[in-house]
mmCIF file of N, CA and C in Angstrom:
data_model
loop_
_atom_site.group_PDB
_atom_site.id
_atom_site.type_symbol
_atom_site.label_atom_id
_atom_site.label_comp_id
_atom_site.label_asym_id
_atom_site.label_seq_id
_atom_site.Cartn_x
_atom_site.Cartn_y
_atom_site.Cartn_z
ATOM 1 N N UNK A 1 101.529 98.400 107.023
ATOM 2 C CA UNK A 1 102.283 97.288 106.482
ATOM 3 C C UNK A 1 101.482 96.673 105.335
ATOM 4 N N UNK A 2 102.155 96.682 104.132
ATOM 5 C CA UNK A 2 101.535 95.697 103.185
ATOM 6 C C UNK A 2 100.944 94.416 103.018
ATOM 7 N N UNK A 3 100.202 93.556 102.258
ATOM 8 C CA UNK A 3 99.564 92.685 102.715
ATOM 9 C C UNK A 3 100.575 91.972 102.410
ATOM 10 N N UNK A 4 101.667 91.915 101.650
ATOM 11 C CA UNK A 4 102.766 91.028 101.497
ATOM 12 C C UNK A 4 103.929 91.159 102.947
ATOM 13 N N UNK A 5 103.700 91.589 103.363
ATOM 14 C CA UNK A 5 104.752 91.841 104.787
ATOM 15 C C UNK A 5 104.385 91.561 105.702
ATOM 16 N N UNK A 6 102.869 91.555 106.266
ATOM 17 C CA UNK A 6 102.426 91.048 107.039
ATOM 18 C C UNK A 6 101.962 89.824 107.210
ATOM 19 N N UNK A 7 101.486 88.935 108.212
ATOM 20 C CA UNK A 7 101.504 87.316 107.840
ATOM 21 C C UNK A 7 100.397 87.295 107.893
ATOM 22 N N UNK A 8 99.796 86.765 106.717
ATOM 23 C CA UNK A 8 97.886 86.185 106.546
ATOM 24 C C UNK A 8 97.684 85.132 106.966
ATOM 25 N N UNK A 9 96.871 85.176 107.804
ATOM 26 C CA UNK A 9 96.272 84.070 108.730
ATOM 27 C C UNK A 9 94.910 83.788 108.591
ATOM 28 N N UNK A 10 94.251 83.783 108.285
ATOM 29 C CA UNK A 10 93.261 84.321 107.924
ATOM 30 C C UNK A 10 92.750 83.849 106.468
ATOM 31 N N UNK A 11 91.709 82.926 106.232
ATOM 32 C CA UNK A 11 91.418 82.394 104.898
ATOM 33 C C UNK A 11 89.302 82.982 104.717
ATOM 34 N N UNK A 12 88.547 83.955 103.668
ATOM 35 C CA UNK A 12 87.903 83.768 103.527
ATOM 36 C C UNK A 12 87.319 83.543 101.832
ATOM 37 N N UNK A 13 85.806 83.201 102.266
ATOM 38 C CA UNK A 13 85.437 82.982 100.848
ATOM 39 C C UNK A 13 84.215 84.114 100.904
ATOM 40 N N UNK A 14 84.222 85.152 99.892
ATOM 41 C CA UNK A 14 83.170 86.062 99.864
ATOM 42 C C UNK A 14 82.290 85.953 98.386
ATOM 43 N N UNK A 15 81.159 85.825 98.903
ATOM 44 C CA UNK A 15 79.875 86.004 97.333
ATOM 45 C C UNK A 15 79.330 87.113 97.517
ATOM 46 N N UNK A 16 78.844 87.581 96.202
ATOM 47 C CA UNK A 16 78.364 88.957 96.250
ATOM 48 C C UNK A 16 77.701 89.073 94.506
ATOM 49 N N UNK A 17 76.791 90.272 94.605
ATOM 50 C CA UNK A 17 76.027 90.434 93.269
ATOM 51 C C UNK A 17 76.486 91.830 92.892
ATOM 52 N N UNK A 18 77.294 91.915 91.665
ATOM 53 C CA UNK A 18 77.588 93.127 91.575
ATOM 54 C C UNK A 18 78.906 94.080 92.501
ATOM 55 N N UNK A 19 79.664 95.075 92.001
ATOM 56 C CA UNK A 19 80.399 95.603 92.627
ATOM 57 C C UNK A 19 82.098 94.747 92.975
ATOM 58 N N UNK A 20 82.235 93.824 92.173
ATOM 59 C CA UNK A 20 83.099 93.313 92.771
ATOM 60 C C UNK A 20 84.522 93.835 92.368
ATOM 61 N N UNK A 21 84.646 94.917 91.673
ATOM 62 C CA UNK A 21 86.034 95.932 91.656
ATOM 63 C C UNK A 21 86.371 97.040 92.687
ATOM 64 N N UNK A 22 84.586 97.468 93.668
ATOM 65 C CA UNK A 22 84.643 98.127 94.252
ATOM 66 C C UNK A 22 85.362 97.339 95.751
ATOM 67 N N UNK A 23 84.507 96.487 95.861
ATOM 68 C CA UNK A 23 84.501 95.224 97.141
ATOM 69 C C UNK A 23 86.568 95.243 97.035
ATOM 70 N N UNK A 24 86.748 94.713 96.214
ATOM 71 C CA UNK A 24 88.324 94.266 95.880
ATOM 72 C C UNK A 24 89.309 95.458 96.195
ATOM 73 N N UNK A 25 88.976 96.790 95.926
ATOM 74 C CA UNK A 25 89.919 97.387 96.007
ATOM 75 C C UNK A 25 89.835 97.821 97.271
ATOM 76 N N UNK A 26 88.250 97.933 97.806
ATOM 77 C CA UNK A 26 88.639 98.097 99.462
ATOM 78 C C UNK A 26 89.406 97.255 100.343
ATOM 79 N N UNK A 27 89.242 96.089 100.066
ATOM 80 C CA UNK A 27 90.034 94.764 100.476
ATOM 81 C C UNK A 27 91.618 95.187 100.173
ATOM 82 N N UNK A 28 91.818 95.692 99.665
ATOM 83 C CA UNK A 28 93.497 95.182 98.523
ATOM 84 C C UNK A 28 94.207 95.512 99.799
ATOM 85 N N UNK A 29 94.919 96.718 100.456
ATOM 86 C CA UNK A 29 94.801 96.939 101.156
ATOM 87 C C UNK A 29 95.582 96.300 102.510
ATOM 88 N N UNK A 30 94.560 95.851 103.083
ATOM 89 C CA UNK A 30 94.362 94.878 104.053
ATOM 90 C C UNK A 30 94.901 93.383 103.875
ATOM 91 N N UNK A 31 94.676 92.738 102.380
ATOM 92 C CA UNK A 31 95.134 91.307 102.531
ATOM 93 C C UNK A 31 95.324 91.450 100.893
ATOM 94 N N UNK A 32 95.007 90.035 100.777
ATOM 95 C CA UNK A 32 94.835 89.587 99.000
ATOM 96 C C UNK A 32 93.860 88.531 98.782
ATOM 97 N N UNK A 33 93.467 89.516 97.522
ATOM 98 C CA UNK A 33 91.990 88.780 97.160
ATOM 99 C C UNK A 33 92.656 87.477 95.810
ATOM 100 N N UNK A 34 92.178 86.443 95.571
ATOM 101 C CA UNK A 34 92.100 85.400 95.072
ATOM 102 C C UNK A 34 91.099 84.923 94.297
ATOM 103 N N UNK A 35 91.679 84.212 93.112
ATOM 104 C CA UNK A 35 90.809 83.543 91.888
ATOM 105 C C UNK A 35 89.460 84.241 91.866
ATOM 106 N N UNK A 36 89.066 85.067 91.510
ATOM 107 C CA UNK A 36 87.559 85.827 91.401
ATOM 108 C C UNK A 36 87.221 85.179 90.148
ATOM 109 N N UNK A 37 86.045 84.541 90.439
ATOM 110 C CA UNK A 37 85.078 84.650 89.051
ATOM 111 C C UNK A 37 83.756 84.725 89.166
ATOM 112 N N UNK A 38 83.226 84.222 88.096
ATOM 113 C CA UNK A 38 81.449 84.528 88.551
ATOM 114 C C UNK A 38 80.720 83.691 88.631
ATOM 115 N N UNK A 39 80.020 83.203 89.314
ATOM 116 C CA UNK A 39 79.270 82.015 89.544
ATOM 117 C C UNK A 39 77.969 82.160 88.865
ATOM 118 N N UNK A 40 77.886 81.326 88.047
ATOM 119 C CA UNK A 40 76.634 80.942 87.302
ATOM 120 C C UNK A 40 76.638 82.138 85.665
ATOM 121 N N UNK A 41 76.780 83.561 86.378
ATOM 122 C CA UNK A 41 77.003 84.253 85.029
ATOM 123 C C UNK A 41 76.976 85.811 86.062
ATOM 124 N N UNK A 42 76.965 87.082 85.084
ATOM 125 C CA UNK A 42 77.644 88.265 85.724
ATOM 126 C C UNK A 42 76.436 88.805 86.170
ATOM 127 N N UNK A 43 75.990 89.221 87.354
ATOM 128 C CA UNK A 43 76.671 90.009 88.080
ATOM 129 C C UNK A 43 77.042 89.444 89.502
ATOM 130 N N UNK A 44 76.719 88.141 89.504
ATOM 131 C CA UNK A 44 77.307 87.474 90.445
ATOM 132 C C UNK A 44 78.492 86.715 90.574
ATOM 133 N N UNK A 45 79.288 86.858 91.966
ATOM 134 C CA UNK A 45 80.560 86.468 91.935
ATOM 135 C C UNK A 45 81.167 86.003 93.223
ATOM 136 N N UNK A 46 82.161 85.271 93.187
ATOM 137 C CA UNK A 46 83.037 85.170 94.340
ATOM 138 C C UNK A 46 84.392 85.238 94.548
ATOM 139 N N UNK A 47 85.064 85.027 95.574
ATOM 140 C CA UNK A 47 86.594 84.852 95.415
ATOM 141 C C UNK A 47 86.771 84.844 96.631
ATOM 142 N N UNK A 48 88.576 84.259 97.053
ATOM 143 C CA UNK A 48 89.028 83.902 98.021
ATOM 144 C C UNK A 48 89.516 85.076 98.709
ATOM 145 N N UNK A 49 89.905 85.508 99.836
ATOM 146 C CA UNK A 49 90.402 86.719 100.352
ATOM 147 C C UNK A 49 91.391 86.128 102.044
ATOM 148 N N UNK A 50 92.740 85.904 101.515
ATOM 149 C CA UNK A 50 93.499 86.209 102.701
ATOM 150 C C UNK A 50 93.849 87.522 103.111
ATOM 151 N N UNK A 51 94.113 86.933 104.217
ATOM 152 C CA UNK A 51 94.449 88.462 105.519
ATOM 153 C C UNK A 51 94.721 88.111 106.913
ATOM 154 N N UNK A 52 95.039 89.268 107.531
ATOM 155 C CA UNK A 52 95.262 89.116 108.676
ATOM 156 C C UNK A 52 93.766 89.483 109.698
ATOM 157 N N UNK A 53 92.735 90.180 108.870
ATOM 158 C CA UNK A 53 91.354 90.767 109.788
ATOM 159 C C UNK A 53 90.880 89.753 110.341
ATOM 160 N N UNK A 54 90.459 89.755 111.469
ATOM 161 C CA UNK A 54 89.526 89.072 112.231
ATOM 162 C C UNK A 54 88.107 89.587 111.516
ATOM 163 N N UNK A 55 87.220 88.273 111.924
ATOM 164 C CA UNK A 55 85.464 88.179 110.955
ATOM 165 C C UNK A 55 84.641 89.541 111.185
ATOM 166 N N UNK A 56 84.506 90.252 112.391
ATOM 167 C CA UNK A 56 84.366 91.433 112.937
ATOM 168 C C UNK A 56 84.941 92.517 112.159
ATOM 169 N N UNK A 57 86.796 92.727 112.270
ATOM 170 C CA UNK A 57 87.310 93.538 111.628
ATOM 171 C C UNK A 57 86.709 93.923 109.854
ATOM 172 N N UNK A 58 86.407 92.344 109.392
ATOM 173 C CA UNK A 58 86.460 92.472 108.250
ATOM 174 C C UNK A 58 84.885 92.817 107.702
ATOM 175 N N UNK A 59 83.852 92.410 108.712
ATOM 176 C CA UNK A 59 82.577 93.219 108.335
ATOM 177 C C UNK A 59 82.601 94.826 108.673
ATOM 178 N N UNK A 60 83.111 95.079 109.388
ATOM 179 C CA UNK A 60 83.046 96.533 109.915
ATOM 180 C C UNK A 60 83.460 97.096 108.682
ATOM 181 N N UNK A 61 84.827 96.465 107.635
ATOM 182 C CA UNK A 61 85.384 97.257 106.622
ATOM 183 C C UNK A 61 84.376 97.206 105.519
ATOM 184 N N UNK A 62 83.492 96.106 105.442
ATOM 185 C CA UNK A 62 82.896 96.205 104.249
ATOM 186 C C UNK A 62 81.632 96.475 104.835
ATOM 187 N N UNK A 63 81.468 97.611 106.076
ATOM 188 C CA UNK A 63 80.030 97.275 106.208
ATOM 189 C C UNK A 63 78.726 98.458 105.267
ATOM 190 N N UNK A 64 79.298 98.913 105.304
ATOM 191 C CA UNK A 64 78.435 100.349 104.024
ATOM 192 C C UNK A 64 78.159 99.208 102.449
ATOM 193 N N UNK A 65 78.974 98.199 101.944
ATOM 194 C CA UNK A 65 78.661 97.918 100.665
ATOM 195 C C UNK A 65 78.219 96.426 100.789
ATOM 196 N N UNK A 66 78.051 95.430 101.883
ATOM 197 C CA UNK A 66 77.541 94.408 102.503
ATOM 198 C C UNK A 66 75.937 93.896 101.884
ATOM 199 N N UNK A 67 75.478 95.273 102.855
ATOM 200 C CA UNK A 67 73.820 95.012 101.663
ATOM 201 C C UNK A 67 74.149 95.578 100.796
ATOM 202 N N UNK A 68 74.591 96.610 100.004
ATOM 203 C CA UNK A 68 74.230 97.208 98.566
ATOM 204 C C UNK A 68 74.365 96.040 97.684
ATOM 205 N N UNK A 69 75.786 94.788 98.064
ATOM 206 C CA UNK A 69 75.845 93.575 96.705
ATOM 207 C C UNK A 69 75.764 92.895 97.119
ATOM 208 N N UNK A 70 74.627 92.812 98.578
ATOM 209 C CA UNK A 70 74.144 91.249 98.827
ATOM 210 C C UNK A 70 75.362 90.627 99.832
ATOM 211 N N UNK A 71 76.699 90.685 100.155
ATOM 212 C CA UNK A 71 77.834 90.286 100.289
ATOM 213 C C UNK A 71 77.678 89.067 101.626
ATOM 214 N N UNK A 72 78.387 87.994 101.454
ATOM 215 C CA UNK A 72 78.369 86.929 102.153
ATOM 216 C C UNK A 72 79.421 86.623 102.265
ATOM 217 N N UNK A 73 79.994 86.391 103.271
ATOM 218 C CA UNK A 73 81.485 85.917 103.911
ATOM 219 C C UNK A 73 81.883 84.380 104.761
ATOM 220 N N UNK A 74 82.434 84.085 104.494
ATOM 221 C CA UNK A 74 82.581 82.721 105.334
ATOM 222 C C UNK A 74 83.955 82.594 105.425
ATOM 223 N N UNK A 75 84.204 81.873 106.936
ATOM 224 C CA UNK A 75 85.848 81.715 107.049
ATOM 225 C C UNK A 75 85.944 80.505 107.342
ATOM 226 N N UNK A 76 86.908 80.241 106.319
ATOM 227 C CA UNK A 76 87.649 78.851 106.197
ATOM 228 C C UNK A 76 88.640 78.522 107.363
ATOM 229 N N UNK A 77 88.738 77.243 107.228
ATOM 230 C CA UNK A 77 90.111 76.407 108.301
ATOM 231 C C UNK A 77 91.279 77.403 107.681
ATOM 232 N N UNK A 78 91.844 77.353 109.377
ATOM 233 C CA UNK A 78 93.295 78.094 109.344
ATOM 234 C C UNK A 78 94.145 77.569 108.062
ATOM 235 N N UNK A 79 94.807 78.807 107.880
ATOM 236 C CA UNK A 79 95.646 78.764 106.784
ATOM 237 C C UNK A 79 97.427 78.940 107.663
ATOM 238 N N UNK A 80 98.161 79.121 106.364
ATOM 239 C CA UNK A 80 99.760 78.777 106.679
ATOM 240 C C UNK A 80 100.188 78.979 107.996
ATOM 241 N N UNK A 81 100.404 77.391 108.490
ATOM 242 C CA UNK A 81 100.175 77.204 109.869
ATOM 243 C C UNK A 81 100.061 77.383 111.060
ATOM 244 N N UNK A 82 99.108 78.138 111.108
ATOM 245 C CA UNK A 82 98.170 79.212 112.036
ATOM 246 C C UNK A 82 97.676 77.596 113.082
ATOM 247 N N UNK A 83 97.531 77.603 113.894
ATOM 248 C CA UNK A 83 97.578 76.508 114.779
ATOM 249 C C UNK A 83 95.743 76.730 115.403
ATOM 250 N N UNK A 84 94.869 75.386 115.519
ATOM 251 C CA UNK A 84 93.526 75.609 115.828
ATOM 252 C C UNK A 84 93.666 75.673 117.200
#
């Protein structure tokens, strides 16, 4: 199921150095990635990433390129009203 068909529940924020076309298209996929830019200057970057993966699911997918760009994940308060 597409990431548009399925319901994203699921809000994160990922930083990373480098790689971030590779990072994105593994993601695409699975959810939708959001506002990317670069923090401070290139080769560092971040962006938003809804989905449906649980924090687990979603390291396991990025876990081979995690250390190669440094990658840091954090999950935000529930999104479209996903109930705490």
């Amino acid at each position: 199921m597409s990431p548009t068909q399925q319901e994203v529940n699921r809000s994160y924020v990922l930083y990373g150095c480098g790689g971030m076309t590779t990072v994105q298209g593994r993601l695409a996929e699975h959810g939708m990635c959001q506002s990317p830019h670069w923090v401070s200057s290139p080769p560092d970057w971040r962006f938003r990433y809804l989905t449906d993966l649980k924090p687990d699911d979603l390291r396991q997918l990025l876990e081979d390129v995690m250390k190669r760009y440094g990658i840091r994940l954090y999950q935000e308060a529930a999104v479209y009203g996903e109930r705490a």
